[in-house]
Structures are given as structure tokens and as C-alpha cells.
Short mmCIF file of C-alpha atoms in Angstrom, two decimals:
data_model
loop_
_atom_site.label_atom_id
_atom_site.label_comp_id
_atom_site.label_asym_id
_atom_site.label_seq_id
_atom_site.Cartn_x
_atom_site.Cartn_y
_atom_site.Cartn_z
CA MET A 1 -80.63 47.12 -33.94
CA SER A 2 -81.38 48.66 -30.54
CA LEU A 3 -84.84 49.14 -29.06
CA THR A 4 -84.61 52.88 -29.70
CA ALA A 5 -84.78 52.17 -33.46
CA VAL A 6 -88.37 50.96 -33.06
CA TYR A 7 -89.18 53.88 -30.76
CA ARG A 8 -87.93 56.41 -33.32
CA SER A 9 -89.56 54.70 -36.31
CA VAL A 10 -93.15 55.55 -35.33
CA GLU A 11 -94.61 58.89 -34.22
CA VAL A 12 -95.02 59.01 -30.45
CA ASP A 13 -98.55 59.83 -29.29
CA ASP A 14 -97.95 62.54 -26.69
CA ARG A 15 -101.47 63.99 -26.69
CA PRO A 16 -103.10 64.47 -23.25
CA HIS A 17 -105.69 61.80 -24.12
CA ARG A 18 -104.41 59.02 -26.35
CA ASP A 19 -106.57 57.20 -28.86
CA LEU A 20 -107.24 53.92 -27.07
CA ARG A 21 -110.20 52.72 -29.14
CA LEU A 22 -108.26 49.85 -30.70
CA VAL A 23 -106.93 48.55 -27.35
CA PRO A 24 -110.17 46.74 -26.34
CA ILE A 25 -110.48 45.43 -29.89
CA LEU A 26 -107.02 43.85 -29.68
CA GLY A 27 -107.89 42.52 -26.23
CA ALA A 28 -111.08 40.95 -27.57
CA ALA A 29 -109.22 39.35 -30.48
CA TYR A 30 -106.51 38.01 -28.17
CA ALA A 31 -108.96 36.57 -25.62
CA ALA A 32 -111.19 35.02 -28.29
CA ALA A 33 -108.27 33.48 -30.17
CA TRP A 34 -106.81 32.07 -26.95
CA LEU A 35 -110.11 30.64 -25.73
CA GLY A 36 -111.26 29.43 -29.14
CA ASP A 37 -108.08 27.45 -29.75
CA GLY A 38 -108.94 25.18 -26.83
CA GLN A 39 -112.44 24.39 -28.10
CA THR A 40 -113.16 21.53 -30.51
CA GLY A 41 -116.94 21.36 -30.22
CA TYR A 42 -119.50 22.92 -32.51
CA PRO A 43 -121.32 24.65 -29.59
CA ALA A 44 -118.29 26.96 -29.43
CA LEU A 45 -118.99 28.04 -33.02
CA LEU A 46 -122.55 28.90 -32.00
CA PHE A 47 -121.19 31.02 -29.16
CA TRP A 48 -118.96 32.98 -31.52
CA ALA A 49 -121.88 33.41 -33.91
CA GLY A 50 -123.80 34.87 -30.98
CA CYS A 51 -120.98 37.33 -30.38
CA GLY A 52 -121.25 38.39 -34.01
CA VAL A 53 -125.00 38.89 -33.68
CA VAL A 54 -124.50 41.04 -30.56
CA GLY A 55 -121.91 43.13 -32.36
CA ALA A 56 -124.15 43.64 -35.38
CA GLY A 57 -127.05 44.54 -33.09
CA LEU A 58 -124.96 47.15 -31.29
CA LEU A 59 -123.94 48.67 -34.61
CA ILE A 60 -127.54 48.88 -35.82
CA ALA A 61 -128.74 50.28 -32.50
CA GLY A 62 -126.00 52.90 -32.57
CA ARG A 63 -127.02 53.99 -36.07
CA VAL A 64 -130.65 54.29 -35.01
CA ARG A 65 -129.95 56.23 -31.82
CA HIS A 66 -127.20 58.45 -33.23
CA PRO A 67 -127.71 58.94 -36.97
CA ALA A 68 -124.91 60.68 -38.80
CA PRO A 69 -125.54 64.47 -38.86
CA THR A 70 -126.46 65.92 -42.24
CA LEU A 71 -124.60 68.79 -43.84
CA ARG A 72 -127.56 71.13 -43.21
CA HIS A 73 -127.59 70.15 -39.54
CA ASP A 74 -123.86 70.82 -39.36
CA LEU A 75 -124.24 74.31 -40.82
CA ARG A 76 -127.26 75.38 -38.78
CA ASN A 77 -126.73 74.19 -35.22
CA ASP A 78 -123.56 72.32 -35.10
CA ALA A 79 -121.00 74.57 -33.59
CA PRO A 80 -118.96 71.76 -32.10
CA ARG A 81 -118.43 71.91 -28.40
CA THR A 82 -114.75 72.35 -27.76
CA SER A 83 -113.21 69.95 -25.30
CA PRO A 84 -110.71 71.12 -22.67
CA HIS A 85 -107.97 69.60 -24.82
CA PRO A 86 -106.94 71.56 -27.89
CA HIS A 87 -106.66 68.52 -30.16
CA THR A 88 -110.27 67.36 -29.93
CA THR A 89 -113.81 68.69 -30.50
CA THR A 90 -116.84 66.66 -29.46
CA HIS A 91 -120.59 66.67 -30.02
CA PRO A 92 -122.85 65.80 -27.07
CA HIS A 93 -123.57 62.30 -28.35
CA THR A 94 -120.08 61.56 -29.67
CA THR A 95 -118.63 59.83 -26.60
CA THR A 96 -121.54 57.41 -26.19
CA HIS A 97 -121.65 56.71 -29.91
CA ARG A 98 -117.91 55.96 -30.02
CA ARG A 99 -118.15 53.62 -27.07
CA THR A 100 -121.01 51.75 -28.69
CA ARG A 101 -119.10 51.41 -31.95
CA THR A 102 -115.98 50.25 -30.10
CA LEU A 103 -117.96 47.62 -28.18
CA ALA A 104 -119.65 46.48 -31.39
CA ALA A 105 -116.31 46.21 -33.18
CA ALA A 106 -114.86 44.25 -30.24
CA CYS A 107 -117.76 41.77 -30.41
CA LEU A 108 -117.41 41.35 -34.17
CA ILE A 109 -113.64 40.92 -33.96
CA ALA A 110 -114.04 38.43 -31.10
CA ALA A 111 -116.52 36.49 -33.23
CA GLY A 112 -114.10 36.40 -36.15
CA ALA A 113 -111.02 35.45 -34.10
CA GLY A 114 -112.93 32.90 -32.02
CA THR A 115 -114.47 31.25 -35.08
CA ALA A 116 -111.08 31.06 -36.81
CA ALA A 117 -109.44 29.61 -33.69
CA THR A 118 -112.16 27.03 -33.05
CA THR A 119 -112.24 25.98 -36.72
CA ARG A 120 -108.48 25.53 -36.65
CA ALA A 121 -108.69 23.53 -33.40
CA ILE A 122 -111.39 21.23 -34.84
CA ALA A 123 -109.31 20.56 -37.95
CA THR A 124 -106.13 20.03 -35.92
CA HIS A 125 -107.59 17.70 -33.30
CA ALA A 126 -110.43 15.93 -35.07
CA GLY A 127 -109.28 15.49 -38.69
CA PRO A 128 -107.80 12.43 -40.39
CA LEU A 129 -104.20 13.34 -39.59
CA PRO A 130 -104.63 13.57 -35.79
CA ARG A 131 -106.71 10.37 -35.82
CA LEU A 132 -103.92 8.51 -37.61
CA ALA A 133 -101.39 10.07 -35.21
CA ALA A 134 -103.37 8.78 -32.23
CA ALA A 135 -103.15 5.31 -33.76
CA ARG A 136 -99.40 5.82 -34.40
CA ALA A 137 -99.89 4.76 -38.00
CA GLN A 138 -97.19 4.43 -40.66
CA VAL A 139 -98.22 6.62 -43.60
CA ALA A 140 -97.10 8.15 -46.89
CA VAL A 141 -97.09 11.93 -46.74
CA ASP A 142 -96.75 14.81 -49.21
CA ALA A 143 -95.63 17.96 -47.44
CA VAL A 144 -94.20 21.44 -47.98
CA LEU A 145 -91.42 22.83 -45.78
CA THR A 146 -92.58 25.98 -43.98
CA GLY A 147 -89.32 26.82 -42.20
CA ASP A 148 -85.63 26.04 -41.97
CA PRO A 149 -84.58 22.70 -40.47
CA ARG A 150 -82.94 22.93 -37.05
CA VAL A 151 -80.33 20.41 -35.96
CA LEU A 152 -80.31 19.38 -32.30
CA SER A 153 -78.43 16.78 -30.31
CA SER A 154 -79.67 13.96 -28.13
CA ARG A 155 -78.20 10.89 -26.48
CA HIS A 156 -79.00 8.98 -29.67
CA GLY A 157 -77.12 11.47 -31.83
CA PRO A 158 -78.06 14.53 -33.88
CA PHE A 159 -81.53 14.90 -35.36
CA ALA A 160 -83.38 17.53 -37.40
CA ILE A 161 -86.61 19.32 -36.54
CA VAL A 162 -88.40 20.45 -39.69
CA PRO A 163 -91.67 22.44 -39.74
CA VAL A 164 -93.91 21.32 -42.60
CA ARG A 165 -97.43 21.67 -43.91
CA VAL A 166 -98.92 18.25 -44.66
CA GLU A 167 -100.99 18.31 -47.88
CA ARG A 168 -101.66 14.63 -48.44
CA VAL A 169 -101.65 11.67 -46.10
CA ASP A 170 -102.22 8.23 -47.66
CA GLY A 171 -103.86 9.96 -50.62
CA GLN A 172 -106.27 12.05 -48.53
CA ARG A 173 -106.14 15.82 -49.02
CA VAL A 174 -105.36 17.77 -45.86
CA ARG A 175 -103.72 21.08 -45.12
CA LEU A 176 -102.38 20.96 -41.57
CA PRO A 177 -99.15 21.97 -39.81
CA ALA A 178 -96.85 19.26 -38.50
CA THR A 179 -93.24 18.74 -37.43
CA VAL A 180 -90.82 16.23 -38.92
CA LEU A 181 -88.34 14.58 -36.55
CA ALA A 182 -85.61 13.25 -38.85
CA SER A 183 -82.85 10.96 -37.61
CA ARG A 184 -80.58 11.87 -40.55
CA PRO A 185 -80.15 15.67 -40.52
CA ASP A 186 -77.89 15.75 -43.59
CA ASP A 187 -80.81 14.58 -45.75
CA TRP A 188 -82.83 17.66 -44.76
CA ARG A 189 -80.62 20.54 -45.90
CA LEU A 190 -83.61 21.98 -47.73
CA LEU A 191 -85.15 25.42 -48.11
CA PRO A 192 -88.68 26.48 -47.16
CA SER A 193 -91.33 25.92 -49.88
CA THR A 194 -89.64 22.66 -51.00
CA ARG A 195 -92.23 19.93 -51.66
CA VAL A 196 -91.32 16.42 -50.47
CA HIS A 197 -92.78 12.92 -50.32
CA LEU A 198 -91.84 10.79 -47.34
CA THR A 199 -92.78 7.74 -45.34
CA ALA A 200 -93.29 8.58 -41.68
CA GLY A 201 -94.47 7.14 -38.43
CA LEU A 202 -97.10 9.42 -36.91
CA ARG A 203 -97.40 10.31 -33.26
CA PRO A 204 -99.55 12.87 -31.42
CA ALA A 205 -98.19 16.41 -31.43
CA ARG A 206 -97.17 18.22 -28.27
CA PRO A 207 -100.08 20.23 -26.82
CA ASP A 208 -98.04 23.45 -26.74
CA THR A 209 -97.61 23.51 -30.54
CA PRO A 210 -100.02 24.31 -33.39
CA ASP A 211 -99.24 20.96 -35.03
CA ALA A 212 -101.74 18.26 -35.89
CA ALA A 213 -99.09 15.50 -35.60
CA ALA A 214 -95.40 14.74 -35.32
CA LEU A 215 -93.75 12.72 -38.09
CA SER A 216 -90.87 10.39 -37.27
CA VAL A 217 -88.75 9.91 -40.42
CA ARG A 218 -85.75 7.62 -40.87
CA ARG A 219 -85.37 7.63 -44.66
CA PRO A 220 -84.36 10.49 -46.98
CA PRO A 221 -87.27 12.50 -48.39
CA GLN A 222 -88.15 12.35 -52.06
CA ILE A 223 -88.11 15.88 -53.48
CA LEU A 224 -91.21 16.55 -55.60
CA ALA A 225 -90.50 20.23 -56.34
CA GLY A 226 -87.69 22.61 -55.43
CA PRO A 227 -88.06 25.90 -53.54
CA THR A 228 -89.55 28.99 -55.11
CA THR A 229 -87.32 31.56 -56.78
CA LEU A 230 -87.66 34.01 -53.88
CA GLN A 231 -86.83 31.35 -51.29
CA ARG A 232 -83.87 30.22 -53.36
CA LEU A 233 -82.56 33.80 -53.49
CA ALA A 234 -83.13 34.30 -49.76
CA GLY A 235 -81.37 31.01 -49.01
CA ARG A 236 -78.39 32.05 -51.16
CA LEU A 237 -78.07 35.35 -49.28
CA ARG A 238 -78.34 33.65 -45.88
CA GLN A 239 -75.73 31.07 -46.86
CA GLY A 240 -73.48 33.82 -48.22
CA LEU A 241 -73.47 35.57 -44.84
CA ARG A 242 -72.68 32.29 -43.08
CA ASP A 243 -69.82 31.68 -45.50
CA ALA A 244 -68.51 35.22 -44.95
CA CYS A 245 -68.48 34.60 -41.18
CA ALA A 246 -66.96 31.12 -41.43
CA GLY A 247 -63.42 32.26 -40.61
CA LEU A 248 -64.39 34.20 -37.46
CA PRO A 249 -64.14 32.87 -33.90
CA ALA A 250 -67.10 30.86 -32.64
CA ASP A 251 -68.96 33.65 -30.82
CA PRO A 252 -69.04 36.30 -33.58
CA ARG A 253 -69.47 33.57 -36.21
CA GLY A 254 -72.69 32.49 -34.53
CA LEU A 255 -73.92 35.91 -33.40
CA LEU A 256 -73.44 38.12 -36.46
CA PRO A 257 -75.96 36.28 -38.72
CA GLY A 258 -78.39 36.38 -35.80
CA LEU A 259 -78.07 40.15 -35.46
CA VAL A 260 -78.68 40.75 -39.17
CA ILE A 261 -81.21 38.11 -40.27
CA GLY A 262 -82.07 36.13 -37.12
CA ASP A 263 -80.02 33.08 -38.16
CA VAL A 264 -78.91 31.50 -34.87
CA SER A 265 -78.12 28.06 -36.32
CA GLN A 266 -74.43 28.42 -35.45
CA GLU A 267 -74.75 30.33 -32.17
CA PRO A 268 -73.00 28.50 -29.28
CA GLU A 269 -75.40 27.22 -26.63
CA ASN A 270 -73.51 28.86 -23.77
CA LEU A 271 -73.70 32.22 -25.57
CA SER A 272 -77.46 31.79 -26.01
CA ALA A 273 -77.73 31.09 -22.28
CA ALA A 274 -75.72 34.24 -21.48
CA PHE A 275 -78.04 36.26 -23.73
CA ARG A 276 -81.09 34.93 -21.89
CA VAL A 277 -79.66 35.77 -18.47
CA THR A 278 -78.72 39.32 -19.47
CA GLY A 279 -81.93 40.06 -21.37
CA LEU A 280 -80.21 40.38 -24.75
CA SER A 281 -82.06 37.58 -26.58
CA HIS A 282 -84.16 40.13 -28.45
CA LEU A 283 -81.05 41.13 -30.44
CA THR A 284 -81.19 37.87 -32.40
CA ALA A 285 -84.99 37.79 -32.65
CA VAL A 286 -85.34 39.78 -35.85
CA SER A 287 -88.27 42.17 -35.58
CA GLY A 288 -89.10 45.85 -35.87
CA GLU A 289 -85.60 46.95 -34.89
CA ASN A 290 -84.04 45.36 -37.98
CA LEU A 291 -86.94 46.29 -40.23
CA ALA A 292 -86.76 49.93 -39.13
CA PHE A 293 -83.08 49.96 -40.03
CA VAL A 294 -83.71 48.39 -43.45
CA LEU A 295 -86.47 50.87 -44.31
CA ALA A 296 -84.43 53.82 -43.00
CA ALA A 297 -81.58 52.80 -45.28
CA ALA A 298 -83.60 51.79 -48.35
CA MET A 299 -86.32 54.45 -48.61
CA PRO A 300 -83.92 57.41 -49.09
CA ILE A 301 -82.23 55.43 -51.85
CA ALA A 302 -85.62 54.89 -53.49
CA ARG A 303 -86.30 58.64 -53.30
CA LEU A 304 -82.91 59.42 -54.83
CA ALA A 305 -83.80 57.02 -57.65
CA GLY A 306 -86.79 59.26 -58.41
CA LEU A 307 -89.59 57.16 -56.95
CA ARG A 308 -92.52 59.18 -55.62
CA GLY A 309 -96.11 58.66 -54.56
CA ARG A 310 -97.53 55.22 -55.21
CA PHE A 311 -94.29 53.92 -56.67
CA LEU A 312 -92.46 54.83 -53.46
CA THR A 313 -95.13 53.08 -51.40
CA VAL A 314 -94.96 49.97 -53.58
CA SER A 315 -91.18 49.89 -53.27
CA GLY A 316 -91.51 50.11 -49.47
CA LEU A 317 -94.02 47.25 -49.43
CA ALA A 318 -91.71 45.15 -51.60
CA ILE A 319 -88.79 45.82 -49.26
CA VAL A 320 -90.83 44.74 -46.23
CA VAL A 321 -91.96 41.50 -47.91
CA ALA A 322 -88.45 40.72 -49.18
CA PHE A 323 -86.84 41.26 -45.79
CA THR A 324 -89.51 39.13 -44.12
CA LEU A 325 -88.65 36.26 -46.48
CA LEU A 326 -84.95 36.77 -45.83
CA ALA A 327 -85.25 36.88 -42.05
CA ARG A 328 -88.01 34.21 -41.95
CA PRO A 329 -91.58 34.96 -40.76
CA ASP A 330 -91.29 34.27 -37.04
CA PRO A 331 -94.03 35.81 -34.82
CA SER A 332 -92.01 38.91 -33.91
CA MET A 333 -90.95 39.44 -37.53
CA VAL A 334 -94.50 39.05 -38.83
CA ARG A 335 -95.82 41.52 -36.25
CA ALA A 336 -93.20 44.08 -37.28
CA SER A 337 -93.87 43.49 -40.98
CA VAL A 338 -97.63 44.00 -40.66
CA MET A 339 -97.08 47.21 -38.68
CA ALA A 340 -94.63 48.44 -41.33
CA LEU A 341 -97.08 47.63 -44.13
CA LEU A 342 -99.89 49.49 -42.36
CA SER A 343 -97.60 52.45 -41.70
CA LEU A 344 -96.61 52.66 -45.37
CA LEU A 345 -100.24 52.45 -46.51
CA LEU A 346 -101.26 55.19 -44.06
CA ALA A 347 -98.43 57.39 -45.27
CA ALA A 348 -99.58 56.84 -48.86
CA VAL A 349 -103.03 58.28 -48.06
CA GLY A 350 -101.65 61.14 -45.97
CA ARG A 351 -102.42 59.71 -42.52
CA ARG A 352 -100.02 59.68 -39.60
CA ALA A 353 -99.05 56.34 -38.08
CA ARG A 354 -99.18 56.57 -34.29
CA GLY A 355 -97.51 53.80 -32.35
CA LEU A 356 -100.19 52.27 -30.11
CA PRO A 357 -103.10 52.27 -32.64
CA LEU A 358 -100.74 50.84 -35.23
CA LEU A 359 -99.67 48.06 -32.86
CA CYS A 360 -103.27 47.22 -31.98
CA ALA A 361 -104.37 47.16 -35.62
CA GLY A 362 -101.44 44.95 -36.66
CA GLY A 363 -101.92 42.57 -33.74
CA THR A 364 -105.65 42.24 -34.41
CA LEU A 365 -105.14 41.45 -38.10
CA LEU A 366 -102.56 38.80 -37.26
CA LEU A 367 -104.80 37.13 -34.68
CA LEU A 368 -107.62 36.98 -37.21
CA PHE A 369 -105.28 35.43 -39.77
CA ASP A 370 -103.47 33.04 -37.42
CA PRO A 371 -105.28 32.57 -34.07
CA TRP A 372 -102.52 30.27 -32.75
CA LEU A 373 -100.39 33.39 -32.21
CA ALA A 374 -102.45 34.03 -29.07
CA ARG A 375 -100.66 31.05 -27.49
CA SER A 376 -97.20 31.95 -28.79
CA TYR A 377 -94.75 33.32 -26.23
CA GLY A 378 -92.77 34.97 -29.03
CA PHE A 379 -95.81 36.91 -30.20
CA ALA A 380 -96.76 37.90 -26.65
CA LEU A 381 -93.24 39.15 -25.94
CA SER A 382 -93.15 41.08 -29.21
CA LEU A 383 -96.47 42.80 -28.47
CA SER A 384 -95.47 43.50 -24.87
CA ALA A 385 -92.08 45.01 -25.69
CA THR A 386 -93.53 47.21 -28.44
CA ALA A 387 -96.41 48.35 -26.23
CA GLY A 388 -93.92 49.27 -23.51
CA LEU A 389 -92.01 51.43 -26.00
CA PHE A 390 -95.16 53.27 -27.10
CA VAL A 391 -96.86 53.63 -23.69
CA LEU A 392 -94.21 53.97 -21.00
CA ALA A 393 -91.04 55.04 -22.80
CA PRO A 394 -92.24 58.60 -23.72
CA VAL A 395 -93.31 59.26 -20.12
CA TRP A 396 -90.11 57.94 -18.61
CA GLN A 397 -87.96 59.74 -21.16
CA ARG A 398 -89.58 63.08 -20.29
CA ALA A 399 -89.18 62.36 -16.57
CA LEU A 400 -85.48 61.60 -16.99
CA ALA A 401 -84.93 64.64 -19.24
CA ASP A 402 -86.62 66.88 -16.64
CA ARG A 403 -84.05 65.65 -14.14
CA GLY A 404 -81.15 66.67 -16.35
CA VAL A 405 -80.35 63.33 -18.00
CA PRO A 406 -78.96 63.86 -21.55
CA HIS A 407 -81.49 63.19 -24.31
CA ARG A 408 -79.78 60.13 -25.85
CA VAL A 409 -79.15 58.52 -22.48
CA ALA A 410 -82.71 59.23 -21.33
CA GLU A 411 -84.10 57.74 -24.54
CA SER A 412 -82.04 54.55 -24.32
CA LEU A 413 -82.73 54.07 -20.62
CA ALA A 414 -86.47 54.71 -21.01
CA CYS A 415 -86.81 52.35 -23.99
CA THR A 416 -84.89 49.54 -22.33
CA ALA A 417 -86.67 49.84 -18.98
CA ALA A 418 -90.13 50.18 -20.55
CA ALA A 419 -89.72 47.17 -22.83
CA GLU A 420 -88.35 45.06 -19.97
CA ALA A 421 -91.13 46.12 -17.59
CA TRP A 422 -93.83 45.04 -20.05
CA CYS A 423 -92.08 41.80 -21.03
CA LEU A 424 -91.24 40.66 -17.51
CA PRO A 425 -94.72 39.31 -16.56
CA VAL A 426 -94.62 37.11 -19.68
CA LEU A 427 -91.01 36.08 -19.16
CA VAL A 428 -91.40 35.01 -15.52
CA SER A 429 -94.26 32.70 -16.44
CA LEU A 430 -91.92 30.99 -18.91
CA THR A 431 -88.53 31.07 -17.17
CA ALA A 432 -89.42 31.39 -13.44
CA GLU A 433 -86.63 33.91 -12.92
CA ILE A 434 -85.89 37.64 -13.02
CA THR A 435 -82.73 39.07 -14.59
CA PRO A 436 -81.74 42.24 -12.66
CA TRP A 437 -78.78 43.07 -14.91
CA CYS A 438 -80.79 43.24 -18.13
CA ILE A 439 -81.14 47.05 -18.21
CA PRO A 440 -77.42 47.82 -17.70
CA ALA A 441 -76.54 45.06 -20.17
CA ASN A 442 -78.86 46.47 -22.84
CA LEU A 443 -77.52 50.00 -22.35
CA LEU A 444 -73.94 48.81 -22.76
CA ALA A 445 -74.73 46.53 -25.69
CA GLU A 446 -76.54 49.33 -27.54
CA VAL A 447 -73.20 51.02 -28.17
CA PHE A 448 -72.10 48.02 -30.25
CA VAL A 449 -75.39 46.86 -31.78
CA GLY A 450 -75.65 49.61 -34.41
CA PRO A 451 -72.14 49.21 -35.89
CA ALA A 452 -72.36 45.40 -35.76
CA THR A 453 -75.71 45.34 -37.56
CA VAL A 454 -74.68 47.86 -40.21
CA LEU A 455 -71.43 46.05 -40.95
CA GLY A 456 -73.20 42.68 -40.85
CA ALA A 457 -75.74 43.88 -43.42
CA ALA A 458 -72.87 45.18 -45.55
CA ALA A 459 -71.17 41.78 -45.29
CA LEU A 460 -74.39 40.08 -46.44
CA LEU A 461 -74.62 42.30 -49.53
CA ALA A 462 -70.88 42.13 -50.24
CA SER A 463 -70.80 38.33 -50.04
CA ALA A 464 -73.57 38.19 -52.65
CA VAL A 465 -71.27 40.10 -55.03
CA TRP A 466 -67.84 38.67 -54.12
CA LEU A 467 -67.23 36.34 -51.19
CA PRO A 468 -63.69 37.62 -50.28
CA LEU A 469 -65.13 41.12 -49.95
CA GLY A 470 -67.89 39.78 -47.73
CA ARG A 471 -65.29 38.07 -45.53
CA ALA A 472 -63.35 41.32 -45.18
CA VAL A 473 -66.46 43.22 -44.09
CA ALA A 474 -67.43 40.41 -41.72
CA TRP A 475 -63.96 40.65 -40.16
CA LEU A 476 -64.63 44.33 -39.46
CA ALA A 477 -68.05 43.47 -38.02
CA GLN A 478 -66.37 41.02 -35.67
CA TRP A 479 -65.09 43.78 -33.39
CA PRO A 480 -68.39 45.40 -32.34
CA THR A 481 -69.89 41.91 -32.22
CA ASP A 482 -67.21 40.92 -29.73
CA GLY A 483 -68.31 43.90 -27.62
CA ILE A 484 -71.85 42.50 -27.41
CA VAL A 485 -70.45 39.07 -26.53
CA ALA A 486 -68.31 40.59 -23.76
CA VAL A 487 -71.34 42.37 -22.27
CA ALA A 488 -73.42 39.17 -22.33
CA ARG A 489 -70.77 36.86 -20.90
CA THR A 490 -69.65 39.32 -18.22
CA GLY A 491 -73.21 40.11 -17.16
CA ALA A 492 -74.11 36.42 -16.94
CA GLN A 493 -71.24 35.84 -14.48
CA LEU A 494 -72.17 38.67 -12.12
CA PRO A 495 -73.72 37.75 -8.76
CA GLY A 496 -77.51 37.80 -8.82
CA ALA A 497 -77.65 37.64 -12.62
CA ALA A 498 -80.71 35.37 -12.40
CA VAL A 499 -83.03 35.52 -9.38
CA SER A 500 -85.59 32.75 -8.87
CA TRP A 501 -89.25 33.75 -9.08
CA PRO A 502 -92.50 31.77 -9.07
CA GLY A 503 -93.24 30.57 -12.58
CA GLY A 504 -96.46 30.09 -14.50
CA PHE A 505 -99.61 32.17 -14.22
CA GLY A 506 -99.14 32.71 -10.47
CA GLY A 507 -95.73 34.29 -10.97
CA SER A 508 -97.13 36.70 -13.54
CA VAL A 509 -100.02 37.69 -11.26
CA LEU A 510 -97.63 38.26 -8.35
CA LEU A 511 -95.43 40.53 -10.45
CA LEU A 512 -98.43 42.45 -11.81
CA THR A 513 -99.64 42.93 -8.24
CA ILE A 514 -96.30 44.49 -7.33
CA TYR A 515 -96.59 46.72 -10.40
CA ALA A 516 -100.04 47.86 -9.26
CA LEU A 517 -98.78 48.64 -5.75
CA LEU A 518 -95.87 50.66 -7.15
CA PHE A 519 -98.24 52.57 -9.44
CA LEU A 520 -100.69 53.36 -6.62
CA THR A 521 -97.85 54.43 -4.34
CA SER A 522 -96.35 56.75 -6.96
CA ALA A 523 -99.81 58.19 -7.72
CA ALA A 524 -100.33 58.92 -4.03
CA VAL A 525 -96.88 60.45 -3.52
CA ALA A 526 -96.92 62.67 -6.63
CA PRO A 527 -99.43 65.27 -5.25
CA LEU A 528 -97.45 65.51 -2.02
CA LYS A 529 -94.28 66.32 -3.95
CA GLU A 530 -96.09 68.98 -6.00
CA ALA A 531 -97.46 70.59 -2.84
CA ARG A 532 -93.99 71.14 -1.41
#
């Protein structure tokens, strides 16, 4: 789905003063998780414990200095002082008390995220599995698949990359992530949650992964237990969509499953490169766009079926979990799922879900649960794009509408430009290039994304019932999919499609400096324009 689907799925916070209390809390969680993951010493745990003590002290001090007003105090002298903004009323001590609570919460969250990250780093770098990997030992391993195998090519032939969770190594109990490098890909056509026993040669993991080791495997795995029922059902649906697309030309055959469920296993490499150059890669990274579409289609059906109240909320939660299993829990998908779950729970208790607080709450929870996400480019890009939609897109949309741009065009342009502006500092550090044609490409592709995704989802459901029907629907979905392919391939061939830029941290800082100069210039020019 297009970026505007995410923008429309959550209430835009257009109040004069937005609620930014959760922003420093997310920042504290992110910084602590990022720093803690690089620490393997126990002094780091003492530091995070100190952060927790500071946070608890601030909370206690805030309670002592600003006790909660009693009902009698409220009735006698508490005519709240009205702020200049109609949406808020404040007591004299409220601002200081809120800041103290926010700082205390940031310290406590930092302590939790830092402790989780450091504990994970100690287990990953100092446990039995990494020690055996450093010795390049040959071991017997029991493991559980945590993702789909990917087949890649090398000069020695094809090989499979399989994410696993190692649970036993030479009889010792462990629970650590690792990656299997298998020289016989056909032996690894397995689904996530499958338990296997294998003999592997260990080697140290790459430093840019959360793995404790890499496992080199040349023999077929011994299957100890098959996949769970849910994973088996999800695998059947994913395979059904691939089968429905099997008769299509190479580009739509590889792209359509990616649009619907993020399955890019058959996407041609040159098409993936064209998507990167034109800024369209987010279309096959299943996230909030797809989830918003699924909920928008499924929740009215649940209401028509008579579900109300808690039953409607439970059905929404089940839909989010089921789609996450179907599309696989990549960082962007998990971020979108947590935000959707929080939004449904807030709706169940009669609270409104505003975009930026919801994003900060979801991101903080995820960093506490999995601190490695702080070092994941996918997670950073997902947070950045979504923050751009919630922070910049409303402002730019109003500015364009004030200048006479039609509403739909203004919305699409603002969403695309805002998401790209927030993602670009992360992207340049990774790719060392800027893609000037990404905004026009996204605007053109948006025309085709909706029909292609809807028809692709219909093909997935139809193939589960009757494969010939699924193939017929996939044939219809081919045409809008071809439109997206044409936009990507044409844009990638235009002059200046990819402009070199300094990579790494320096490139990001340079771009952010340019952003700051543009902001200061516009802030200085705006009063002059109003005075004319």
C-alpha cells in the first residue's frame, strides 16, 4: 500500500502544542540499547543500575515536592489556570512536575533497555557458543528455524542462509541466535519453528549481526519436530500465492508476492536495484501500509458479523498477529504490529491513538524487548519514515493546500516528501548516495500500488480456495504491477538517478547540517513574507 495509508490510519495531532513527552523516553531507550549492546563487562550493568536509581529518586522527589491534589483542595482553591491554548489547562506546578516525571521515566527506561542490551551482549559474546565459534569447533547442534531460508549465489554455487535459534550445542543448553550457511539449499526448504539437529562447523559471527555464531553445514539436517500449525498455515498461503503467480512474467511474478506479504524470494536482482535507486523499496518491506489495509478491510467485516466491544478488539488483535505471522516479523512489520495492537487497546478503553505518541510507545516497548533493534537499519528506517508522516506531513499538506494544490495530490506529495526527508540521513549512511527521483517515482507508483495490492491479496485468498481462480486473479493483478515495474525501471535509467554522497556517520551529519540551515533560513524568511 502507499504511504498515505499509514498517514490516514492514525489520528493526526494538529494541536498547537503536541504531546512530546514520550519522545525523550524513546530517545533514551534507543541510546541505551545502542550503547549497551556494545558492552560486555559487568561494570556496564552497574551503570544501568545507577540510571535506575536516579530515575526512582526523581520519581520519589517529584511525589514529595508535588503531591497529588486532594479532592477537597480541588474544590476549594483549584480553579485551574487556563493556558493560552484551548485544549489544555495547567496548574502552577504542573509543568515542572511533568518534566520531572518525564526525566524519571527516561532514566528508568534507559536502565531497562541498557540492562537488556548488555545482558544480551554478554551472552552473545562470552557464552559457550561464541567461545566454540572462536575455536572454529565442529559441534552437534539442536536449533529452531526463526525465519525463511534465503538462497543466494556465489562462485562456488548456490547456498542457503537460514536464521536459527540454537538451543543445544554438544549437549549444553543455550538459547542464542545464529545463522546457518548451508551448501545444499534444497535440503533447507523448511518453515520457521521447525526443530532440527545438525552437525556444523562454527565460526565467529559478523559484528553487524545479532548472532552468537555462524554455522557452516554440508549435510542435510535431521528434523526433530515439524512447524507449528500456524506456521504451516502461513506457509501454505505464501506458497499458494507463489503458485498463483508462477505463470506471470518474471517482474510481476517476483514483485506481486512482495507487495502483499513481503515475499521477495523470486524478485529479480535488477528489479530490486531499480527499486533502491527510485526509492520504492519500501513497497516490498511489509509494514504499517499493508497492515492498515488489512485492518481497514477486515474490521468492517467483523462489525457486520455482529462483533462489538471486547470481541471486536480481540478479533482485531488476532488479525494483527495472524498477518504478522503471514508476512514474517521483520523489524518494520513488528513495529507496525505493536503500534496496531496499542491502537486497538486504546480504542477499546475509549482513548484516541495519536500518531507520534503511539510511535514512541511502540518503539520503546520493542527496544526493551529486543535491544538489537537499535542497531538495525530496517528498524531505524521504519521509525524515521513513520515519524516523518506524523510530524512533517500534516504541516506540508496544509502548506500545499493553502497554495491551491488539490487535497489528494497535496496528501500524497506531503507523505512521500516527509517520509523521504526523515529516512534520507539513515539511507546515506548505508548507501552513500542520494536518489533525486524518489519523490516523483513514489507519486507515480502510488496510482498502481492500491489496485496491485488489493488484487494480490485477493489472489492469495483465492488460491487458498482454488488455485485456478487464484491464477486468474493474479493475472489481473499483473497489470497494475507492471505499472510499478515501469516506474521503477524508467526512473532508474534517468540521468542523475543516483548521486554520490559521503557515506557513514559523516554523511548523515552533513545532510542534517543542510537540513538545519534550510530550517533556519525558512524560519528567518517567514516573518518577512508575513510583513509584506
